[in-house]
mmCIF file of C-alpha atoms in Angstrom:
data_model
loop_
_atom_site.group_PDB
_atom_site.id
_atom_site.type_symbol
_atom_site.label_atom_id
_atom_site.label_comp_id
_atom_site.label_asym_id
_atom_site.label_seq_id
_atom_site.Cartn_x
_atom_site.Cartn_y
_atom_site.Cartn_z
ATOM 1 C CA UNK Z 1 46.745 43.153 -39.819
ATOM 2 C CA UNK Z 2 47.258 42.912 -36.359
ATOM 3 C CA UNK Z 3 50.392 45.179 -34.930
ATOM 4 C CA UNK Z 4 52.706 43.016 -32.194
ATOM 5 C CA UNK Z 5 51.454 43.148 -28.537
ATOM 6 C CA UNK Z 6 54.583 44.428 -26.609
ATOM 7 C CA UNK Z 7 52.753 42.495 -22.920
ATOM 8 C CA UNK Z 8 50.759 40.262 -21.711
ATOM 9 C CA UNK Z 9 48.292 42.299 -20.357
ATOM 10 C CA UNK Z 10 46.557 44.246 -22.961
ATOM 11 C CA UNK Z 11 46.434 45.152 -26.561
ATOM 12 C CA UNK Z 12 47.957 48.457 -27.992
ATOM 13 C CA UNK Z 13 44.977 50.666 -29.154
ATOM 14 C CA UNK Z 14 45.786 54.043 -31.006
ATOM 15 C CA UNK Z 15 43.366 56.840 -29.345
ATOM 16 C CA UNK Z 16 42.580 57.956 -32.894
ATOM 17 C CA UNK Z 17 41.615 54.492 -33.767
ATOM 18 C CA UNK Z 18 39.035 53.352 -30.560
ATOM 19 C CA UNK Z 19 35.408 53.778 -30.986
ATOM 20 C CA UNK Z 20 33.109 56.798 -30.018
ATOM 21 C CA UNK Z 21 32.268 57.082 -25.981
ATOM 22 C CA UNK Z 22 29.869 59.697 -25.239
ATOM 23 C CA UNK Z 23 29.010 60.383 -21.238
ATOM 24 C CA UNK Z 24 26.447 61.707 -19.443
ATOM 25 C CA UNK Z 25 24.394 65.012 -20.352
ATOM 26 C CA UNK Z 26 26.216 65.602 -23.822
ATOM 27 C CA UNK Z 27 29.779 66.282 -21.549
ATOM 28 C CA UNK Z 28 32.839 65.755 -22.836
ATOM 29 C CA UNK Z 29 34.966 64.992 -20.618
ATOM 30 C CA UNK Z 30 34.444 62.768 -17.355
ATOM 31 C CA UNK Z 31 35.837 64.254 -14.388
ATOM 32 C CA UNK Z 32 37.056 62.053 -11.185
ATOM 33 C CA UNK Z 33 38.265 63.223 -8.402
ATOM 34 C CA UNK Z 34 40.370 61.190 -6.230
ATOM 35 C CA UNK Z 35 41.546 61.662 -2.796
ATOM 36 C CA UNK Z 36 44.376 58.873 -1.644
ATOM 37 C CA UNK Z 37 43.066 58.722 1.898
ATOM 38 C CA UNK Z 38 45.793 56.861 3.835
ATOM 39 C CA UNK Z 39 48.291 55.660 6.553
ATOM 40 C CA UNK Z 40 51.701 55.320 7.115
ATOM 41 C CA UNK Z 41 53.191 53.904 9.736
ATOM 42 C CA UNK Z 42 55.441 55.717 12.427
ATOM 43 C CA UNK Z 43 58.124 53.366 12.796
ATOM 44 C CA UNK Z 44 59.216 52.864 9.100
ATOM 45 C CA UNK Z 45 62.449 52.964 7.878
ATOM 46 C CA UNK Z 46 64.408 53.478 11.166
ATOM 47 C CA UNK Z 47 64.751 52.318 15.003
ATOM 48 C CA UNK Z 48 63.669 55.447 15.508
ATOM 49 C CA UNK Z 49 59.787 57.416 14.922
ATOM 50 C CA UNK Z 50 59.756 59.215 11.627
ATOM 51 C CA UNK Z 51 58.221 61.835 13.205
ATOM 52 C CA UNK Z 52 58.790 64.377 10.573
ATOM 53 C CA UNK Z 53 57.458 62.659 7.299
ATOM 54 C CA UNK Z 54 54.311 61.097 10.023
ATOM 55 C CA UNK Z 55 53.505 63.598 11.232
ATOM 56 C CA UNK Z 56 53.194 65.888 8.150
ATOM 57 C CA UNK Z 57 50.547 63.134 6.821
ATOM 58 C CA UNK Z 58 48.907 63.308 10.025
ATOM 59 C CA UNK Z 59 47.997 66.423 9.243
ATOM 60 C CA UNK Z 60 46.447 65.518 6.223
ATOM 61 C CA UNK Z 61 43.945 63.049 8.323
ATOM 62 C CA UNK Z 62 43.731 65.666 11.419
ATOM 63 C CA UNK Z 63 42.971 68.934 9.021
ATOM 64 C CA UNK Z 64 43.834 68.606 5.656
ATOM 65 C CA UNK Z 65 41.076 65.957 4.734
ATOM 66 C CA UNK Z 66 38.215 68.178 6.318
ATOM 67 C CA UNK Z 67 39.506 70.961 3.980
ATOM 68 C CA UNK Z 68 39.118 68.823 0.974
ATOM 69 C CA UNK Z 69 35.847 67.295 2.246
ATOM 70 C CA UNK Z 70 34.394 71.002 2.250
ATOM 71 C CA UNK Z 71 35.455 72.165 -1.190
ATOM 72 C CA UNK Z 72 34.344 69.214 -3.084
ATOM 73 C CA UNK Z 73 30.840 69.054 -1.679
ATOM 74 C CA UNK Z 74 30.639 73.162 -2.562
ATOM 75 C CA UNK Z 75 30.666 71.731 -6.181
ATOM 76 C CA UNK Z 76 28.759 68.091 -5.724
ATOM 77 C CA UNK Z 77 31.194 65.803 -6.365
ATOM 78 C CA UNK Z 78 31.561 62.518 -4.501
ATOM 79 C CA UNK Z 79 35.174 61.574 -4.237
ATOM 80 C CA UNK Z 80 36.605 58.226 -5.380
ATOM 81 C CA UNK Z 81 39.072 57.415 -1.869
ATOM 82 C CA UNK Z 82 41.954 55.736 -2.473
ATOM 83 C CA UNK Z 83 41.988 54.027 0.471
ATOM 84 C CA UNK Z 84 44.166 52.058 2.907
ATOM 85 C CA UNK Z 85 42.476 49.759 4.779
ATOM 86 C CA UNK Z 86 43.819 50.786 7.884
ATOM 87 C CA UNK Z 87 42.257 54.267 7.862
ATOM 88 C CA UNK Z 88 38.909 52.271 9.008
ATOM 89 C CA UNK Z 89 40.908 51.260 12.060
ATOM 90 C CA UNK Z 90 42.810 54.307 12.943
ATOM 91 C CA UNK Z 91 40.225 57.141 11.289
ATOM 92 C CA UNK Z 92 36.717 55.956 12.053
ATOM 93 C CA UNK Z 93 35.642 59.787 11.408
ATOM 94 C CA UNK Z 94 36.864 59.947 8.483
ATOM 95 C CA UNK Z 95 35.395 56.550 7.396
ATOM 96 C CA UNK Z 96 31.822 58.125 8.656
ATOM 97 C CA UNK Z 97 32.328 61.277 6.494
ATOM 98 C CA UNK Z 98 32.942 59.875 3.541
ATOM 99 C CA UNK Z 99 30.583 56.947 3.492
ATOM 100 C CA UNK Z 100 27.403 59.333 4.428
ATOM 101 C CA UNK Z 101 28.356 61.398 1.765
ATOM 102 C CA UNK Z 102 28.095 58.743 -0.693
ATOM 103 C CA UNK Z 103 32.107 59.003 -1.739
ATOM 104 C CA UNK Z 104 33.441 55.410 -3.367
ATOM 105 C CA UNK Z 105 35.764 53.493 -1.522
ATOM 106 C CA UNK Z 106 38.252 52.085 -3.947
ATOM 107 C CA UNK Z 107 40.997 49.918 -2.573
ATOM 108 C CA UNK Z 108 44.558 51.194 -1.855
ATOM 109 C CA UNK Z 109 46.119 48.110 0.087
ATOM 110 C CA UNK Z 110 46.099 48.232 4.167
ATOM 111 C CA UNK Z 111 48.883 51.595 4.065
ATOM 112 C CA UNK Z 112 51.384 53.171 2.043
ATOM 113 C CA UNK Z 113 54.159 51.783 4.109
ATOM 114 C CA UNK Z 114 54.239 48.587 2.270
ATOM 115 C CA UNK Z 115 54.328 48.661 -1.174
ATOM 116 C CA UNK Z 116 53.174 45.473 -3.155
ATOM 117 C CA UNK Z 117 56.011 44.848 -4.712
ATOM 118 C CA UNK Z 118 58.077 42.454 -3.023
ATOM 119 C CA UNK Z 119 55.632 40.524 -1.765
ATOM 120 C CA UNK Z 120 54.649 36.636 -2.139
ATOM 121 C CA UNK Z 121 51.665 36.333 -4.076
ATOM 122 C CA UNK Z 122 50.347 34.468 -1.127
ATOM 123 C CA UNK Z 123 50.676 37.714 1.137
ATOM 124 C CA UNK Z 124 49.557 40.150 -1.942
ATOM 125 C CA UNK Z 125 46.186 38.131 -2.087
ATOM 126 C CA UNK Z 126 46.056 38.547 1.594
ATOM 127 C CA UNK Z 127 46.722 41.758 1.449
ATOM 128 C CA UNK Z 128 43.897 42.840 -1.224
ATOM 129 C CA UNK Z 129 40.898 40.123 0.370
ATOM 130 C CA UNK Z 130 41.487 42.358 3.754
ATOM 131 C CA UNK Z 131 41.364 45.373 2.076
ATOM 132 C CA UNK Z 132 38.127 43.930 0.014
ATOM 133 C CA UNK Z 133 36.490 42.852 3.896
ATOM 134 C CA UNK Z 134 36.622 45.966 5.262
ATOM 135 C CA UNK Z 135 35.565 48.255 2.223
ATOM 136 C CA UNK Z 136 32.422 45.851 2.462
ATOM 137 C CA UNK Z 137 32.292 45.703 6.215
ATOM 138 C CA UNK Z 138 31.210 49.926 5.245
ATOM 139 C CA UNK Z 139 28.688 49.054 3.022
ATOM 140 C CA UNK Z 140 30.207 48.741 -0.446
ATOM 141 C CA UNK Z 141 31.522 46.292 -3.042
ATOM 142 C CA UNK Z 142 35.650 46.963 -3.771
ATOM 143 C CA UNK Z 143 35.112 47.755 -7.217
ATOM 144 C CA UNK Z 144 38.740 49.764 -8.389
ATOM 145 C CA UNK Z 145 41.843 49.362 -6.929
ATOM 146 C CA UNK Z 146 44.998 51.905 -6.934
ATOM 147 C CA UNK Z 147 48.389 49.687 -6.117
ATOM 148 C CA UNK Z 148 49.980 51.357 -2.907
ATOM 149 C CA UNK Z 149 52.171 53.647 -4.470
ATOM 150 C CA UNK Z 150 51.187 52.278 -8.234
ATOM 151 C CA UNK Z 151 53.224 49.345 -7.410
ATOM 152 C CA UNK Z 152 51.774 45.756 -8.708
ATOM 153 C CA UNK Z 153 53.762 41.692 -8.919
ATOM 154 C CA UNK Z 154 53.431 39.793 -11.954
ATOM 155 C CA UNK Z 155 50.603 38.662 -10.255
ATOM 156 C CA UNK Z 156 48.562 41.401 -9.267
ATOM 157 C CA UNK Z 157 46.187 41.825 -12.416
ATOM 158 C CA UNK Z 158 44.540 38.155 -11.761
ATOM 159 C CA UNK Z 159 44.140 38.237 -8.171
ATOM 160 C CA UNK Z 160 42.233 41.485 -8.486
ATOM 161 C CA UNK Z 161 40.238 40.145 -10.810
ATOM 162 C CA UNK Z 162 39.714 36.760 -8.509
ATOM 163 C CA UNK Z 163 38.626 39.296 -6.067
ATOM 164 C CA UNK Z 164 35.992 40.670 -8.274
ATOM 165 C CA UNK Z 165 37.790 43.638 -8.782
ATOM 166 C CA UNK Z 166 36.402 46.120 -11.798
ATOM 167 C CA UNK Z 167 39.192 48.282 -12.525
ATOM 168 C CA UNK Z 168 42.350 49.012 -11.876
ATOM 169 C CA UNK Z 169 44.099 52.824 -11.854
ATOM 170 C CA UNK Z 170 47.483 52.128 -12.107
ATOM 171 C CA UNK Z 171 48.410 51.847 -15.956
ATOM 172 C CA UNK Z 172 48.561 55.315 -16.405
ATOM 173 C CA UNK Z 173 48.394 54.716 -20.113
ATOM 174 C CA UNK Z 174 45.455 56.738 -21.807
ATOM 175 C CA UNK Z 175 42.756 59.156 -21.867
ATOM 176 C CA UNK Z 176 39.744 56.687 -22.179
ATOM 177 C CA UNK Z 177 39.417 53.366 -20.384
ATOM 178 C CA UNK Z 178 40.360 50.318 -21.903
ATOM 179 C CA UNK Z 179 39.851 46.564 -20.987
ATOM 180 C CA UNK Z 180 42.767 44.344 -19.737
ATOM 181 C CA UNK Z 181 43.321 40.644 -21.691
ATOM 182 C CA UNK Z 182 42.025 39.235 -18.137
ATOM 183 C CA UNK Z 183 38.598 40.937 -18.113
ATOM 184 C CA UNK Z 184 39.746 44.349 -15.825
ATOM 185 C CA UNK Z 185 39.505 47.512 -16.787
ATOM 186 C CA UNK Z 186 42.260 50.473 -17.246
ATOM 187 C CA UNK Z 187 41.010 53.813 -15.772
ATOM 188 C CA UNK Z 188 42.438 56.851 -16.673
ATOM 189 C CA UNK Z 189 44.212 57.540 -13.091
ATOM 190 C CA UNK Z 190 47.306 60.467 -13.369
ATOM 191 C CA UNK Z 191 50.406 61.297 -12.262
ATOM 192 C CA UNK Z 192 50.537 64.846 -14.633
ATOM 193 C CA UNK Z 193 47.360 66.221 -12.067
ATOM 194 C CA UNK Z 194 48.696 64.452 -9.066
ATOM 195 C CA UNK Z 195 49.625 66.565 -5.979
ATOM 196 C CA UNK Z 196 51.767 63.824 -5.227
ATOM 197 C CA UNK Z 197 55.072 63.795 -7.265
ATOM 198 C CA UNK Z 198 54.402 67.400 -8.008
ATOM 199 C CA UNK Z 199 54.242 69.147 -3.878
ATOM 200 C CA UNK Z 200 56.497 67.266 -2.291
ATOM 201 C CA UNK Z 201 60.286 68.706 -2.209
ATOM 202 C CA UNK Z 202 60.802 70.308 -4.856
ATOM 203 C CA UNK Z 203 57.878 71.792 -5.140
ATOM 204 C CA UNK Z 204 56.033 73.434 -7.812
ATOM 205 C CA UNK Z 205 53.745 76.517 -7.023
ATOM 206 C CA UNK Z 206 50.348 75.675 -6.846
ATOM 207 C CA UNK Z 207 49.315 78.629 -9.333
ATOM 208 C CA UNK Z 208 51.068 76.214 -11.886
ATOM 209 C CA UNK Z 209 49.012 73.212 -10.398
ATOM 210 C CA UNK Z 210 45.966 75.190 -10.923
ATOM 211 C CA UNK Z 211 47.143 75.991 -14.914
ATOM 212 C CA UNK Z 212 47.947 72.245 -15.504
ATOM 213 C CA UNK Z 213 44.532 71.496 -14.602
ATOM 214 C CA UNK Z 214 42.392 73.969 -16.611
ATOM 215 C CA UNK Z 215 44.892 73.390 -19.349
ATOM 216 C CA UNK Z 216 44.560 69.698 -19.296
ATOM 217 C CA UNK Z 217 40.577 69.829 -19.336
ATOM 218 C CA UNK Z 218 40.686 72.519 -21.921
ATOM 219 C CA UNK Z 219 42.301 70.364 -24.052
ATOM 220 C CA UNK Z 220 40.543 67.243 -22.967
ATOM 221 C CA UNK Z 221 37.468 69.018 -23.797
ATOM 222 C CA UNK Z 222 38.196 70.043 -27.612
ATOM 223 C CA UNK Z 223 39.203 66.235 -27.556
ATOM 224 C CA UNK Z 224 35.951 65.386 -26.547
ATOM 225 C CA UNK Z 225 34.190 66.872 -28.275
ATOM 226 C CA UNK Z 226 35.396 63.961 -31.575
ATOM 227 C CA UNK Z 227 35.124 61.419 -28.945
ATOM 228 C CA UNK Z 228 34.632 61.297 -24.755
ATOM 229 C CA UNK Z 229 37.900 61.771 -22.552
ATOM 230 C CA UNK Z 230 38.292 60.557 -19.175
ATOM 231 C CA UNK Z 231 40.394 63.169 -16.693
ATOM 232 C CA UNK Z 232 41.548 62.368 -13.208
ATOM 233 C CA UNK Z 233 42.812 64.513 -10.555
ATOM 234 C CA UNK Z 234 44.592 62.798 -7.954
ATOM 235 C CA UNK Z 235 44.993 64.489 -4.060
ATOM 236 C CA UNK Z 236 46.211 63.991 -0.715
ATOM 237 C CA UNK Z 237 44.643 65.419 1.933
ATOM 238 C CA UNK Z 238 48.010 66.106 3.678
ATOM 239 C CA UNK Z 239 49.438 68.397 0.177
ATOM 240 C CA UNK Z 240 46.422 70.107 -1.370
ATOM 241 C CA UNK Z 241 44.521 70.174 2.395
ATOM 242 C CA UNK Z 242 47.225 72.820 3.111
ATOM 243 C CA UNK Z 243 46.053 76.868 4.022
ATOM 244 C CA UNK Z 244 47.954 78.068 1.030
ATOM 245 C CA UNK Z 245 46.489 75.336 -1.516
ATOM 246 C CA UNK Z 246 43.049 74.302 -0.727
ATOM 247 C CA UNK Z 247 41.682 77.629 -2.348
ATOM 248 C CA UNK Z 248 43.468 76.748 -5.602
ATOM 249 C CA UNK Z 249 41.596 73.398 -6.117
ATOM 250 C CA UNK Z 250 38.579 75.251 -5.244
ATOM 251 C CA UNK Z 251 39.043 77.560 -8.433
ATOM 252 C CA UNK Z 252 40.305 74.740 -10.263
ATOM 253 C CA UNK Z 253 36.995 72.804 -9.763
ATOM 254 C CA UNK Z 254 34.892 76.107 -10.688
ATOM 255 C CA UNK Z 255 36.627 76.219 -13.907
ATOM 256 C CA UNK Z 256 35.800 72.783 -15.003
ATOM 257 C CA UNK Z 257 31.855 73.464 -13.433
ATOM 258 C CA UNK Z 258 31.736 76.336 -15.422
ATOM 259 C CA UNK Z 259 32.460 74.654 -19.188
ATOM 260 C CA UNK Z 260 28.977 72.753 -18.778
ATOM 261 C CA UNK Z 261 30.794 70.147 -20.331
ATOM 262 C CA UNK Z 262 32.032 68.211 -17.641
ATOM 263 C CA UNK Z 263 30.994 65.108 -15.912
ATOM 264 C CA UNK Z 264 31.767 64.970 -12.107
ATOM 265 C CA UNK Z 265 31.432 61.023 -11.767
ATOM 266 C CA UNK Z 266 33.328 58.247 -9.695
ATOM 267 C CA UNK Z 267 35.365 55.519 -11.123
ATOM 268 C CA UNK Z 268 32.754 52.493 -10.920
ATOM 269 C CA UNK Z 269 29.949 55.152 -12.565
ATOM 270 C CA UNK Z 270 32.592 55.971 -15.595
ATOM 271 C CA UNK Z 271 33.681 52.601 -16.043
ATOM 272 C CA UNK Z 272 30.321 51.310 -16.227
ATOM 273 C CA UNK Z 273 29.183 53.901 -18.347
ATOM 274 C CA UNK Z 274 32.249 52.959 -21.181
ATOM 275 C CA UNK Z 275 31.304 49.359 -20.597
ATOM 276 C CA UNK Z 276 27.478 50.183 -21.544
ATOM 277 C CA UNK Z 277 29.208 51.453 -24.941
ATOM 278 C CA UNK Z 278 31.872 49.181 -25.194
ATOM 279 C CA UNK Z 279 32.571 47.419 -28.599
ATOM 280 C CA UNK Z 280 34.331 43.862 -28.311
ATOM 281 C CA UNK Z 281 36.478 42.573 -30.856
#
């Protein structure tokens, strides 16, 4: 008997209840790291420059990003970006960085300033196919997308997938992918391992960031162990790109390496991988 479906958008699945997933190399859990590359605009909010909150994610661009860069090729894994368009305009070096090192560029709307909420679907679809143009004008297809801010309309779900959009991170629902009534995927983004909601005032310590990670993948891992888990850690350049941080992720990373049991992989390589396995109803 089928239980009630509480949206629109996709079916309630019990974790207990979906099908085996196994990944790459016997691991257990797949591993994707995700660094929200992006740009705000000076001017927002006030008359006046918000230099304080700019500037502070200037430094993320400026310093911060070239931090992160370093510590995630010591352990071979090509980032997923989050990325506002508008980093290709403002941030060329950046954009040449990331590309030659193979990172995916997943889209994050043109900059966290505007938030897609709010907006006519008219604008929202305008908003994505620029985002879409200049993701391909550097070589790649806009396969994931990551709502400025996790923010979506009523409409957002189908014009991705108009787009040709594969996934989508910002039902942060589950542990393994799922797929959407309208053909997209679910991808097991996170706000628990997200420097985000967790570094900016208050603040925890970052020894405790480090702990929620290796205790997340530790028990990810036993998980997988039954059946494949999906784990994403979600940074900004501008929080974990800090002095007093950066060495914590570093560890952090080395822990996970050192379980043989993980898969370092980017969004489009996961999701493909489930959809390989995938059993339709």
């Amino acid at each position: 008997m089928n239980e009630p479906n509480p949206f629109p958008y996709f079916p309630y699945q019990a974790i207990v209840d979906r099908p085996p997933v196994a990944w790459s190399n016997g691991a257990h859990v797949a591993v994707w790291v995700i660094p929200n590359i992006e740009h705000f605009h000076i001017e927002i909010g006030d008359p006046a420059p918000d230099i304080r909150n700019f500037s502070r994610r200037d430094y993320g661009n400026r310093v911060g990003v070239w931090r992160l860069i370093e510590v995630l090729a010591k352990h071979a894994i090509r980032g997923t970006v989050a990325l506002n368009g508008e980093v290709a305009r403002y941030y060329p070096r950046i954009m040449r960085e990331v590309t030659g090192l193979g990172w995916e560029l997943m889209g994050h709307g043109l900059t966290n300033s505007v938030r897609l909420s709010g907006l006519s679907k008219d604008r929202e679809a305008d908003v994505i196919a620029q985002t879409q143009r200049i993701i391909k004008d550097h070589g790649q297809q806009m396969r994931g997308w990551l709502g400025p801010g996790l923010t979506e309309t009523f409409a957002t779900l189908d014009l991705l997938r108009a787009h040709g959009v594969d996934y989508v991170c910002d039902w942060v629902n589950d542990d393994l992918p799922y797929r959407m009534n309208n053909g997209l995927y679910a991808i097991p983004y996170s706000l628990e391992l997200n420097d985000l909601p967790h570094f900016n005032m208050p603040s925890i310590g970052i020894d405790e960031f480090y702990r929620r990670i290796c205790e997340t993948f530790d028990v990810l891992c036993e998980e997988g162990a039954r059946n494949g888990r999906v784990m994403g850690i979600a940074l900004h350049p501008f929080l974990i790109g800090v002095p007093h941080r950066i060495r914590y992720l570093d560890r952090a990373l080395q822990y996970i390496a050192a379980s043989g049991k993980a898969w370092f992989a980017t969004g489009h390589e996961i999701i493909e991988a489930y959809r390989k396995q995938e059993k339709l109803e």
